mmCIF file of C-alpha atoms in Angstrom:
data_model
loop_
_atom_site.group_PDB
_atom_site.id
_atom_site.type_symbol
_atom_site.label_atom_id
_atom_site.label_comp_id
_atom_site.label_asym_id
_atom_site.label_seq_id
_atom_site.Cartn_x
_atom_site.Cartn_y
_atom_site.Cartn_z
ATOM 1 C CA UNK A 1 13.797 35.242 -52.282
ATOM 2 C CA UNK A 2 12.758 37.693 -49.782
ATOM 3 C CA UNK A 3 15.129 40.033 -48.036
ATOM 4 C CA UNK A 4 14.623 38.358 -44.817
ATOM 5 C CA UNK A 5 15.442 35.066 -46.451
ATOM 6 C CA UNK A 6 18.361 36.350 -47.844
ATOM 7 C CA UNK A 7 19.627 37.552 -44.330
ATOM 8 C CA UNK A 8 18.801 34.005 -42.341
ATOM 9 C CA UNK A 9 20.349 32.617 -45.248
ATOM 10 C CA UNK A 10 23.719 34.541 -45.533
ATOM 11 C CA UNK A 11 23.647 33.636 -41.240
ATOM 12 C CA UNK A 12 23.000 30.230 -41.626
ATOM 13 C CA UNK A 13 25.918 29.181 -43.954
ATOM 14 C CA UNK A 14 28.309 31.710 -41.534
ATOM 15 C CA UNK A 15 27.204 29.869 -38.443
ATOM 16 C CA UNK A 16 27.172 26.342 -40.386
ATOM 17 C CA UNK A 17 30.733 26.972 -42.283
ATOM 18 C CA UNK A 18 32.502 28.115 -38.835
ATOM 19 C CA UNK A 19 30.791 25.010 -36.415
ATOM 20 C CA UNK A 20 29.732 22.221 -38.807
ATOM 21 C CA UNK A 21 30.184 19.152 -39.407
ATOM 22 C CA UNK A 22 32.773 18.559 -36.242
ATOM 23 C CA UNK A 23 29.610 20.514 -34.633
ATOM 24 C CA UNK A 24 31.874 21.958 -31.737
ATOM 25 C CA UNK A 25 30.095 24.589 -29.385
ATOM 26 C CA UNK A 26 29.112 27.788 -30.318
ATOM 27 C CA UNK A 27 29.815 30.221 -28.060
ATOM 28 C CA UNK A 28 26.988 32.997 -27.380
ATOM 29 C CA UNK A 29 29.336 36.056 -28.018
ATOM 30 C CA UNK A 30 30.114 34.707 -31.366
ATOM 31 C CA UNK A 31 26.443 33.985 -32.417
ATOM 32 C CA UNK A 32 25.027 37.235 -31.314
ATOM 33 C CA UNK A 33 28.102 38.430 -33.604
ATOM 34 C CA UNK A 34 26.917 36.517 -36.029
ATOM 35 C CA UNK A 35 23.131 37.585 -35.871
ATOM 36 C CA UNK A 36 24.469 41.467 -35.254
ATOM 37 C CA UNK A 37 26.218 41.182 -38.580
ATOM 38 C CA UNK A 38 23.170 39.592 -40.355
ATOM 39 C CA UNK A 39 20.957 42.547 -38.938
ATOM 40 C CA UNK A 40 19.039 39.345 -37.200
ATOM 41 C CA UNK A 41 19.959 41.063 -33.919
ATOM 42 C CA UNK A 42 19.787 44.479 -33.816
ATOM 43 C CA UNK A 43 21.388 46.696 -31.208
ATOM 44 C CA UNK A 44 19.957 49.875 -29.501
ATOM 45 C CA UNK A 45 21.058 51.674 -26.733
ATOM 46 C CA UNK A 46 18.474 51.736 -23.481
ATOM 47 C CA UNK A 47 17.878 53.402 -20.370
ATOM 48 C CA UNK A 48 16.279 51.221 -18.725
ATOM 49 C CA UNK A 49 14.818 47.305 -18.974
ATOM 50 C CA UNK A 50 12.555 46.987 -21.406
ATOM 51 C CA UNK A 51 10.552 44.367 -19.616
ATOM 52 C CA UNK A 52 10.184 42.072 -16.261
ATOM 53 C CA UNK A 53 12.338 39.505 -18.171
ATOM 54 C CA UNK A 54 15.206 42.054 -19.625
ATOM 55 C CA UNK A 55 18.097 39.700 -20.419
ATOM 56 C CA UNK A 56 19.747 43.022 -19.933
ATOM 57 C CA UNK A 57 18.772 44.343 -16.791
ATOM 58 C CA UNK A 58 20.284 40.866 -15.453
ATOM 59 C CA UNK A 59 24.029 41.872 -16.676
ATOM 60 C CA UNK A 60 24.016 45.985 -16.072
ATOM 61 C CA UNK A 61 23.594 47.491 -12.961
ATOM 62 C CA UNK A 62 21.126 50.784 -12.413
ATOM 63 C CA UNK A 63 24.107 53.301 -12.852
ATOM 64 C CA UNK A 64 25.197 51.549 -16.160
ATOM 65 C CA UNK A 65 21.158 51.993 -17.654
ATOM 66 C CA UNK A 66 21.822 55.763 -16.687
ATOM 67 C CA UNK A 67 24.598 56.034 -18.855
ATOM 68 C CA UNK A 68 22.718 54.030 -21.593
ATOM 69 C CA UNK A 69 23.615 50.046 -22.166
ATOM 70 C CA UNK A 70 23.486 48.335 -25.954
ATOM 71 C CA UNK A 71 20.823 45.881 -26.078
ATOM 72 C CA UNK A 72 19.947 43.476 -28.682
ATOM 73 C CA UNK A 73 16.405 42.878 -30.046
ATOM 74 C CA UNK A 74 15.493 40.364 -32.826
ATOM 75 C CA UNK A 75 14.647 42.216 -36.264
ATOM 76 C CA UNK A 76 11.123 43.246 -36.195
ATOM 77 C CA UNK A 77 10.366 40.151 -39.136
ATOM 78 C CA UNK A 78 11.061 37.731 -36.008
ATOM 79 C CA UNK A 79 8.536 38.680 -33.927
ATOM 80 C CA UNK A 80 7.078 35.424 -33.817
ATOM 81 C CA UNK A 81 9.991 34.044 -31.879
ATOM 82 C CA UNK A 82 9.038 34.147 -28.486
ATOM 83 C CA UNK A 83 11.415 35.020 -25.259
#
């Protein structure tokens, strides 16, 4: 088993053993937790939106991006997700 499959696998039984089977919601703070701590999601500080479409640039305001904001990118080995 790959690394990678090791990670998705270590998050998948996390997010199934806290939310299955009564299958309640899932609330996004505690799945990006979840991905953050799976290194799924990985955090990095920016300075400004990375794109048109920045998640990011939706929640901070321009003074906030001068200070620097944590933003969360999928792992490199996800790429193929799209936005």
């Amino acid at each position: 088993m790959s690394e990678e499959e090791r990670k998705m696998k270590a998050f998948l039984c996390d997010l199934f053993n806290g939310f299955y089977p009564d299958c309640s919601d899932i609330d996004g703070g505690t799945l990006q937790d979840l991905a953050e701590k799976h290194k799924i999601l990985l955090p990095e500080i920016r300075y400004k939106p990375c794109d048109e479409f920045c998640n990011c640039a939706q929640t901070f305001s321009d003074e906030e991006f001068k200070e620097g904001v944590k933003c969360y990118r999928l792992a490199n080995w996800l790429s193929e997700i799209k936005k």
